[in-house]
PDB file of C-alpha atoms in Angstrom:
ATOM      1  CA  UNK A   1     -20.337  -2.140  10.877  1.00 83.00           C
ATOM      2  CA  UNK A   2     -17.283  -0.015   9.650  1.00 95.00           C
ATOM      3  CA  UNK A   3     -17.321   0.493   5.901  1.00 97.00           C
ATOM      4  CA  UNK A   4     -13.860   0.195   3.956  1.00 98.00           C
ATOM      5  CA  UNK A   5     -13.080   1.137   0.849  1.00 98.00           C
ATOM      6  CA  UNK A   6     -10.364   0.746  -1.743  1.00 98.00           C
ATOM      7  CA  UNK A   7      -8.414   2.302  -4.799  1.00 98.00           C
ATOM      8  CA  UNK A   8      -5.273   2.979  -6.391  1.00 96.00           C
ATOM      9  CA  UNK A   9      -2.203   4.330  -6.297  1.00 96.00           C
ATOM     10  CA  UNK A  10      -2.313   7.817  -5.177  1.00 96.00           C
ATOM     11  CA  UNK A  11       1.397   9.069  -6.131  1.00 95.00           C
ATOM     12  CA  UNK A  12       0.845  12.139  -3.385  1.00 93.00           C
ATOM     13  CA  UNK A  13       0.121  14.573  -4.833  1.00 93.00           C
ATOM     14  CA  UNK A  14      -0.190  13.675  -8.266  1.00 94.00           C
ATOM     15  CA  UNK A  15      -3.215  11.215  -8.293  1.00 96.00           C
ATOM     16  CA  UNK A  16      -5.051  12.173  -4.915  1.00 96.00           C
ATOM     17  CA  UNK A  17      -7.755  13.903  -6.426  1.00 96.00           C
ATOM     18  CA  UNK A  18     -10.139  10.561  -6.936  1.00 96.00           C
ATOM     19  CA  UNK A  19     -10.588  11.313  -2.916  1.00 97.00           C
ATOM     20  CA  UNK A  20     -11.672  14.617  -3.364  1.00 96.00           C
ATOM     21  CA  UNK A  21     -15.818  15.233  -2.396  1.00 94.00           C
ATOM     22  CA  UNK A  22     -16.269  15.579  -5.967  1.00 94.00           C
ATOM     23  CA  UNK A  23     -15.162  12.087  -7.165  1.00 95.00           C
ATOM     24  CA  UNK A  24     -15.924  10.425  -3.730  1.00 97.00           C
ATOM     25  CA  UNK A  25     -18.933  11.805  -2.722  1.00 96.00           C
ATOM     26  CA  UNK A  26     -19.054   9.117  -0.563  1.00 96.00           C
ATOM     27  CA  UNK A  27     -16.434  10.061   1.937  1.00 97.00           C
ATOM     28  CA  UNK A  28     -18.595  12.743   3.191  1.00 96.00           C
ATOM     29  CA  UNK A  29     -20.575  10.639   5.437  1.00 96.00           C
ATOM     30  CA  UNK A  30     -17.992   7.874   6.820  1.00 97.00           C
ATOM     31  CA  UNK A  31     -16.628   8.328  10.229  1.00 98.00           C
ATOM     32  CA  UNK A  32     -13.129   7.475  11.551  1.00 98.00           C
ATOM     33  CA  UNK A  33     -14.380   4.206  11.919  1.00 97.00           C
ATOM     34  CA  UNK A  34     -14.680   3.375   8.319  1.00 98.00           C
ATOM     35  CA  UNK A  35     -11.441   2.931   5.919  1.00 98.00           C
ATOM     36  CA  UNK A  36      -9.972   3.796   3.037  1.00 98.00           C
ATOM     37  CA  UNK A  37      -7.791   1.786   2.158  1.00 98.00           C
ATOM     38  CA  UNK A  38      -5.096   2.389  -1.087  1.00 98.00           C
ATOM     39  CA  UNK A  39      -2.999  -0.545  -2.531  1.00 98.00           C
ATOM     40  CA  UNK A  40       0.392   0.628  -2.606  1.00 93.00           C
ATOM     41  CA  UNK A  41       2.050   3.526  -4.446  1.00 93.00           C
ATOM     42  CA  UNK A  42       0.621   5.958  -1.582  1.00 96.00           C
ATOM     43  CA  UNK A  43       3.901   8.750  -1.974  1.00 92.00           C
ATOM     44  CA  UNK A  44       3.179  10.945   1.009  1.00 93.00           C
ATOM     45  CA  UNK A  45       6.714  10.161   2.623  1.00 88.00           C
ATOM     46  CA  UNK A  46       8.215  10.922  -0.879  1.00 81.00           C
ATOM     47  CA  UNK A  47      11.515  13.518  -0.224  1.00 75.00           C
ATOM     48  CA  UNK A  48      14.736  11.906  -0.668  1.00 59.00           C
ATOM     49  CA  UNK A  49      16.650  15.043   0.815  1.00 57.00           C
ATOM     50  CA  UNK A  50      14.719  14.030   4.010  1.00 52.00           C
ATOM     51  CA  UNK A  51      16.346  10.569   4.768  1.00 48.00           C
ATOM     52  CA  UNK A  52      19.797  11.511   6.964  1.00 48.00           C
ATOM     53  CA  UNK A  53      18.504   9.902   9.881  1.00 45.00           C
ATOM     54  CA  UNK A  54      18.573   6.163  12.136  1.00 44.00           C
ATOM     55  CA  UNK A  55      15.274   3.940  12.572  1.00 42.00           C
ATOM     56  CA  UNK A  56      15.663   5.340  16.026  1.00 48.00           C
ATOM     57  CA  UNK A  57      14.575   9.439  14.897  1.00 50.00           C
ATOM     58  CA  UNK A  58      11.201  10.333  16.354  1.00 52.00           C
ATOM     59  CA  UNK A  59       9.065  10.759  13.150  1.00 49.00           C
ATOM     60  CA  UNK A  60       7.193  14.463  14.328  1.00 49.00           C
ATOM     61  CA  UNK A  61      11.074  16.083  14.254  1.00 51.00           C
ATOM     62  CA  UNK A  62      11.422  15.308  10.707  1.00 54.00           C
ATOM     63  CA  UNK A  63      11.563  17.965   8.409  1.00 62.00           C
ATOM     64  CA  UNK A  64       8.359  18.077   6.197  1.00 77.00           C
ATOM     65  CA  UNK A  65       8.384  19.696   3.421  1.00 79.00           C
ATOM     66  CA  UNK A  66       5.540  22.247   3.499  1.00 83.00           C
ATOM     67  CA  UNK A  67       3.971  20.460   0.514  1.00 88.00           C
ATOM     68  CA  UNK A  68       3.882  17.471   2.815  1.00 88.00           C
ATOM     69  CA  UNK A  69       2.476  18.752   5.664  1.00 88.00           C
ATOM     70  CA  UNK A  70      -0.482  20.311   3.484  1.00 92.00           C
ATOM     71  CA  UNK A  71      -1.571  16.526   1.895  1.00 94.00           C
ATOM     72  CA  UNK A  72      -0.647  14.897   5.436  1.00 94.00           C
ATOM     73  CA  UNK A  73      -3.754  17.508   6.628  1.00 95.00           C
ATOM     74  CA  UNK A  74      -5.704  17.345   4.144  1.00 96.00           C
ATOM     75  CA  UNK A  75      -5.728  13.424   4.662  1.00 97.00           C
ATOM     76  CA  UNK A  76      -6.162  13.246   8.244  1.00 96.00           C
ATOM     77  CA  UNK A  77      -9.000  16.099   7.949  1.00 96.00           C
ATOM     78  CA  UNK A  78     -11.135  13.475   6.109  1.00 97.00           C
ATOM     79  CA  UNK A  79     -13.980  12.003   7.915  1.00 97.00           C
ATOM     80  CA  UNK A  80     -12.322   8.396   7.141  1.00 98.00           C
ATOM     81  CA  UNK A  81      -9.281   6.535   8.485  1.00 98.00           C
ATOM     82  CA  UNK A  82      -6.827   6.158   5.822  1.00 98.00           C
ATOM     83  CA  UNK A  83      -4.670   2.817   5.349  1.00 98.00           C
ATOM     84  CA  UNK A  84      -2.052   2.012   2.896  1.00 98.00           C
ATOM     85  CA  UNK A  85       0.212  -0.524   1.852  1.00 98.00           C
ATOM     86  CA  UNK A  86       3.571   0.100   0.630  1.00 97.00           C
ATOM     87  CA  UNK A  87       4.457   0.078  -3.393  1.00 94.00           C
ATOM     88  CA  UNK A  88       7.464   0.808  -5.215  1.00 90.00           C
ATOM     89  CA  UNK A  89       7.433   4.640  -5.282  1.00 86.00           C
ATOM     90  CA  UNK A  90       7.718   5.454  -1.385  1.00 90.00           C
ATOM     91  CA  UNK A  91      10.527   6.978   0.106  1.00 87.00           C
ATOM     92  CA  UNK A  92      11.092   3.432   2.224  1.00 87.00           C
ATOM     93  CA  UNK A  93      14.210   4.908   4.218  1.00 84.00           C
ATOM     94  CA  UNK A  94      11.390   7.313   5.694  1.00 86.00           C
ATOM     95  CA  UNK A  95       8.726   4.699   5.690  1.00 91.00           C
ATOM     96  CA  UNK A  96      11.069   2.065   7.710  1.00 89.00           C
ATOM     97  CA  UNK A  97      12.147   4.929  10.403  1.00 85.00           C
ATOM     98  CA  UNK A  98       9.008   5.133  11.919  1.00 90.00           C
ATOM     99  CA  UNK A  99       7.956   2.782  15.192  1.00 92.00           C
ATOM    100  CA  UNK A 100       6.091  -0.251  15.062  1.00 97.00           C
ATOM    101  CA  UNK A 101       2.607  -0.601  16.327  1.00 98.00           C
ATOM    102  CA  UNK A 102       0.142  -4.175  16.988  1.00 98.00           C
ATOM    103  CA  UNK A 103      -3.480  -2.787  15.827  1.00 98.00           C
ATOM    104  CA  UNK A 104      -5.948  -5.182  14.897  1.00 98.00           C
ATOM    105  CA  UNK A 105      -4.305  -7.808  14.597  1.00 97.00           C
ATOM    106  CA  UNK A 106      -1.556  -6.683  12.653  1.00 98.00           C
ATOM    107  CA  UNK A 107       1.524  -4.503  12.747  1.00 98.00           C
ATOM    108  CA  UNK A 108       1.318  -1.156  11.817  1.00 98.00           C
ATOM    109  CA  UNK A 109       3.192   2.199  11.353  1.00 97.00           C
ATOM    110  CA  UNK A 110       0.988   5.378  12.446  1.00 96.00           C
ATOM    111  CA  UNK A 111       2.448   8.081   9.818  1.00 95.00           C
ATOM    112  CA  UNK A 112      -0.941  10.204  12.290  1.00 94.00           C
ATOM    113  CA  UNK A 113      -3.506   9.264  14.186  1.00 96.00           C
ATOM    114  CA  UNK A 114      -5.863   8.402  11.202  1.00 97.00           C
ATOM    115  CA  UNK A 115      -2.844   7.670   8.578  1.00 98.00           C
ATOM    116  CA  UNK A 116      -1.987   3.822   8.625  1.00 98.00           C
ATOM    117  CA  UNK A 117       0.736   2.082   6.818  1.00 98.00           C
ATOM    118  CA  UNK A 118      -0.064  -2.073   7.191  1.00 98.00           C
ATOM    119  CA  UNK A 119       2.903  -3.808   6.933  1.00 98.00           C
ATOM    120  CA  UNK A 120       4.628  -6.596   4.832  1.00 97.00           C
ATOM    121  CA  UNK A 121       2.989 -10.576   5.322  1.00 97.00           C
ATOM    122  CA  UNK A 122       0.236  -8.743   8.043  1.00 98.00           C
ATOM    123  CA  UNK A 123      -3.336 -10.224   8.528  1.00 98.00           C
ATOM    124  CA  UNK A 124      -5.527  -7.556  10.057  1.00 98.00           C
ATOM    125  CA  UNK A 125      -9.529  -7.943  11.034  1.00 98.00           C
ATOM    126  CA  UNK A 126     -10.987  -4.832   9.576  1.00 97.00           C
ATOM    127  CA  UNK A 127     -14.397  -3.834   9.335  1.00 96.00           C
ATOM    128  CA  UNK A 128     -15.370  -7.408   9.745  1.00 96.00           C
ATOM    129  CA  UNK A 129     -12.852  -9.059   7.530  1.00 97.00           C
ATOM    130  CA  UNK A 130      -9.530 -10.697   8.042  1.00 98.00           C
ATOM    131  CA  UNK A 131      -6.970  -9.132   5.500  1.00 98.00           C
ATOM    132  CA  UNK A 132      -3.690 -10.533   4.017  1.00 98.00           C
ATOM    133  CA  UNK A 133      -1.920  -7.553   3.577  1.00 98.00           C
ATOM    134  CA  UNK A 134       2.061  -7.702   1.313  1.00 98.00           C
ATOM    135  CA  UNK A 135       3.651  -3.992  -0.014  1.00 97.00           C
ATOM    136  CA  UNK A 136       6.206  -3.957  -2.418  1.00 94.00           C
ATOM    137  CA  UNK A 137       7.078  -4.105  -6.077  1.00 91.00           C
ATOM    138  CA  UNK A 138       9.391  -3.981  -8.490  1.00 86.00           C
ATOM    139  CA  UNK A 139      10.360  -0.363 -10.462  1.00 81.00           C
ATOM    140  CA  UNK A 140      10.371  -0.272 -13.917  1.00 68.00           C
ATOM    141  CA  UNK A 141      11.414   3.289 -14.590  1.00 58.00           C
ATOM    142  CA  UNK A 142      14.332   3.622 -13.258  1.00 50.00           C
ATOM    143  CA  UNK A 143      15.959   5.844 -15.791  1.00 46.00           C
ATOM    144  CA  UNK A 144      17.129   4.728 -19.173  1.00 40.00           C
ATOM    145  CA  UNK A 145      20.703   6.326 -18.440  1.00 40.00           C
ATOM    146  CA  UNK A 146      23.756   4.414 -18.170  1.00 39.00           C
ATOM    147  CA  UNK A 147      24.489   4.283 -14.142  1.00 44.00           C
ATOM    148  CA  UNK A 148      21.236   5.888 -13.907  1.00 43.00           C
ATOM    149  CA  UNK A 149      19.941   2.989 -11.659  1.00 54.00           C
ATOM    150  CA  UNK A 150      22.924   3.144  -9.495  1.00 52.00           C
ATOM    151  CA  UNK A 151      22.758   7.024  -9.112  1.00 46.00           C
ATOM    152  CA  UNK A 152      19.094   6.977  -8.175  1.00 64.00           C
ATOM    153  CA  UNK A 153      18.765   4.770  -5.778  1.00 67.00           C
ATOM    154  CA  UNK A 154      17.936   6.247  -2.885  1.00 63.00           C
ATOM    155  CA  UNK A 155      16.422   9.631  -4.954  1.00 64.00           C
ATOM    156  CA  UNK A 156      13.589   8.106  -6.918  1.00 68.00           C
ATOM    157  CA  UNK A 157      13.957   4.223  -5.773  1.00 67.00           C
ATOM    158  CA  UNK A 158      14.680   2.439  -2.851  1.00 71.00           C
ATOM    159  CA  UNK A 159      15.754  -1.472  -2.866  1.00 82.00           C
ATOM    160  CA  UNK A 160      13.403  -1.567  -0.124  1.00 87.00           C
ATOM    161  CA  UNK A 161      10.692  -1.616  -2.602  1.00 86.00           C
ATOM    162  CA  UNK A 162      11.419  -5.231  -2.814  1.00 91.00           C
ATOM    163  CA  UNK A 163      10.672  -7.548   0.525  1.00 93.00           C
ATOM    164  CA  UNK A 164      13.779  -8.798   2.337  1.00 94.00           C
ATOM    165  CA  UNK A 165      13.882 -12.973   3.140  1.00 95.00           C
ATOM    166  CA  UNK A 166      12.554 -12.524   6.527  1.00 96.00           C
ATOM    167  CA  UNK A 167       9.122 -10.352   5.519  1.00 96.00           C
ATOM    168  CA  UNK A 168       8.680 -12.984   2.730  1.00 97.00           C
ATOM    169  CA  UNK A 169       9.558 -15.458   5.176  1.00 97.00           C
ATOM    170  CA  UNK A 170       7.408 -14.100   7.716  1.00 95.00           C
ATOM    171  CA  UNK A 171       4.207 -13.736   5.382  1.00 97.00           C
ATOM    172  CA  UNK A 172       4.270 -17.672   4.632  1.00 97.00           C
ATOM    173  CA  UNK A 173       3.903 -17.751   9.056  1.00 97.00           C
ATOM    174  CA  UNK A 174       0.889 -15.514   9.262  1.00 98.00           C
ATOM    175  CA  UNK A 175      -0.569 -17.295   6.796  1.00 98.00           C
ATOM    176  CA  UNK A 176      -0.242 -20.724   8.324  1.00 97.00           C
ATOM    177  CA  UNK A 177      -1.293 -19.574  11.670  1.00 97.00           C
ATOM    178  CA  UNK A 178      -4.458 -18.611   9.929  1.00 97.00           C
ATOM    179  CA  UNK A 179      -5.063 -21.903   8.250  1.00 98.00           C
ATOM    180  CA  UNK A 180      -3.657 -20.491   5.060  1.00 98.00           C
ATOM    181  CA  UNK A 181      -7.504 -18.719   4.670  1.00 98.00           C
ATOM    182  CA  UNK A 182      -8.231 -15.327   4.614  1.00 98.00           C
ATOM    183  CA  UNK A 183     -11.085 -12.986   3.137  1.00 98.00           C
ATOM    184  CA  UNK A 184      -9.072 -10.394   1.175  1.00 98.00           C
ATOM    185  CA  UNK A 185      -5.862 -10.034  -0.096  1.00 98.00           C
ATOM    186  CA  UNK A 186      -4.392  -6.534  -0.621  1.00 98.00           C
ATOM    187  CA  UNK A 187      -1.183  -6.373  -2.422  1.00 98.00           C
ATOM    188  CA  UNK A 188       0.542  -4.150  -4.461  1.00 96.00           C
ATOM    189  CA  UNK A 189       1.438  -6.781  -7.215  1.00 95.00           C
ATOM    190  CA  UNK A 190      -0.159  -9.775  -8.619  1.00 96.00           C
ATOM    191  CA  UNK A 191       0.435 -13.236  -9.217  1.00 96.00           C
ATOM    192  CA  UNK A 192       1.594 -14.100 -12.506  1.00 94.00           C
ATOM    193  CA  UNK A 193      -1.397 -15.894 -13.153  1.00 94.00           C
ATOM    194  CA  UNK A 194      -3.910 -13.177 -12.512  1.00 94.00           C
ATOM    195  CA  UNK A 195      -1.463 -10.894 -14.721  1.00 93.00           C
ATOM    196  CA  UNK A 196      -1.263 -13.133 -17.927  1.00 92.00           C
ATOM    197  CA  UNK A 197      -5.559 -13.412 -17.729  1.00 93.00           C
ATOM    198  CA  UNK A 198      -5.927  -9.297 -17.032  1.00 90.00           C
ATOM    199  CA  UNK A 199      -2.881  -9.019 -20.133  1.00 92.00           C
ATOM    200  CA  UNK A 200      -1.288  -6.991 -17.577  1.00 91.00           C
ATOM    201  CA  UNK A 201       2.492  -6.943 -18.107  1.00 85.00           C
ATOM    202  CA  UNK A 202       4.736  -7.421 -14.685  1.00 82.00           C
ATOM    203  CA  UNK A 203       6.789  -9.579 -12.925  1.00 82.00           C
ATOM    204  CA  UNK A 204       9.612  -9.500 -10.073  1.00 88.00           C
ATOM    205  CA  UNK A 205      10.121 -11.218  -7.174  1.00 92.00           C
ATOM    206  CA  UNK A 206       6.781 -10.495  -5.557  1.00 95.00           C
ATOM    207  CA  UNK A 207       4.946 -12.038  -8.804  1.00 94.00           C
ATOM    208  CA  UNK A 208       6.802 -15.040  -8.415  1.00 95.00           C
ATOM    209  CA  UNK A 209       5.852 -15.340  -4.599  1.00 96.00           C
ATOM    210  CA  UNK A 210       2.063 -14.899  -4.664  1.00 97.00           C
ATOM    211  CA  UNK A 211       2.152 -16.914  -7.166  1.00 96.00           C
ATOM    212  CA  UNK A 212       3.520 -19.584  -4.561  1.00 96.00           C
ATOM    213  CA  UNK A 213       1.027 -18.761  -2.386  1.00 97.00           C
ATOM    214  CA  UNK A 214      -1.797 -19.468  -4.940  1.00 97.00           C
ATOM    215  CA  UNK A 215       0.136 -22.891  -5.594  1.00 96.00           C
ATOM    216  CA  UNK A 216       0.234 -23.500  -1.563  1.00 95.00           C
ATOM    217  CA  UNK A 217      -3.395 -23.520  -1.764  1.00 97.00           C
ATOM    218  CA  UNK A 218      -4.539 -20.084  -0.263  1.00 98.00           C
ATOM    219  CA  UNK A 219      -7.663 -19.348  -0.012  1.00 98.00           C
ATOM    220  CA  UNK A 220      -9.506 -15.883  -0.072  1.00 98.00           C
ATOM    221  CA  UNK A 221     -12.340 -14.578  -1.131  1.00 98.00           C
ATOM    222  CA  UNK A 222     -11.164 -11.675  -3.398  1.00 98.00           C
ATOM    223  CA  UNK A 223      -7.290 -10.090  -3.857  1.00 98.00           C
ATOM    224  CA  UNK A 224      -6.912  -6.240  -4.495  1.00 98.00           C
ATOM    225  CA  UNK A 225      -4.065  -4.646  -6.554  1.00 97.00           C
ATOM    226  CA  UNK A 226      -2.812  -1.201  -7.139  1.00 96.00           C
ATOM    227  CA  UNK A 227       0.628  -0.960  -9.308  1.00 94.00           C
ATOM    228  CA  UNK A 228      -0.638  -1.387 -12.929  1.00 94.00           C
ATOM    229  CA  UNK A 229      -2.852   1.736 -13.530  1.00 94.00           C
ATOM    230  CA  UNK A 230      -5.890  -0.271 -14.901  1.00 95.00           C
ATOM    231  CA  UNK A 231      -9.497  -0.852 -13.595  1.00 97.00           C
ATOM    232  CA  UNK A 232      -9.717  -3.879 -13.784  1.00 96.00           C
ATOM    233  CA  UNK A 233     -11.429  -7.473 -12.772  1.00 96.00           C
ATOM    234  CA  UNK A 234     -11.268 -11.208 -13.663  1.00 95.00           C
ATOM    235  CA  UNK A 235     -12.677 -13.636 -11.346  1.00 95.00           C
ATOM    236  CA  UNK A 236     -11.458 -13.115  -7.944  1.00 97.00           C
ATOM    237  CA  UNK A 237      -8.644 -10.771  -9.067  1.00 97.00           C
ATOM    238  CA  UNK A 238      -9.312  -6.628  -9.012  1.00 97.00           C
ATOM    239  CA  UNK A 239      -6.732  -3.765 -10.112  1.00 97.00           C
ATOM    240  CA  UNK A 240      -7.744  -0.373  -9.339  1.00 97.00           C
ATOM    241  CA  UNK A 241      -6.254   2.549  -9.802  1.00 97.00           C
ATOM    242  CA  UNK A 242      -8.824   5.821 -10.388  1.00 96.00           C
ATOM    243  CA  UNK A 243     -12.173   3.702  -9.017  1.00 97.00           C
ATOM    244  CA  UNK A 244     -12.945   3.270  -5.233  1.00 98.00           C
ATOM    245  CA  UNK A 245     -14.495   0.281  -4.575  1.00 97.00           C
ATOM    246  CA  UNK A 246     -16.750  -0.513  -1.498  1.00 97.00           C
ATOM    247  CA  UNK A 247     -15.834  -4.001  -0.157  1.00 96.00           C
ATOM    248  CA  UNK A 248     -18.790  -5.749  -0.353  1.00 90.00           C
ATOM    249  CA  UNK A 249     -18.284  -9.780   0.278  1.00 83.00           C
TER     250      UNK A 249
END
């Protein structure tokens, strides 16, 4: 059976050190059939100057920066397969350019053979677990100067950080078709009740949406989230940042 680990934001390259051999020695014995999930704010696709292309562009033809190439190669050379959901700190214009494939029951985008984006509102069969994924999140650090938010859109934040109505609706349909029941939920944001119980500040459309999922009777064994730069658990909800947790239900 494949092993599945989960950790929080990597903000490549800022917080990727948590996955080096010293901090994650368990990774040395994994294979490409094992998985490490990044719960949003992956950050590999970031360079905002590389957004002048259409959705029909071939990602392999994009002009990667030397630093991005280094970290893509670093991850690709790891023994495991890296999976990630998107957060708010992603270059969504670049991410949206990648073709969509079917993988383990849901929609994905391959950044490289073993770096895979798990798209919003999907259910995957990974390591024997049914996992509902829903990336995105609201940025609260867009700049304090007058006009900074508008000026920096497409440079340090992208409006696609907030899912579209179509994505929200698709997530509801996918869950409905699955009997509104999964083993795990992996998101970047959390529902409001979980934030309140863990005394974490947050909000936005995704927090409301996830609250609606709970109100609709969503059944799950555990819910993992990144985004909040904390390692904290309350009941069935866990926020991960520096810790790397093996999923065992």
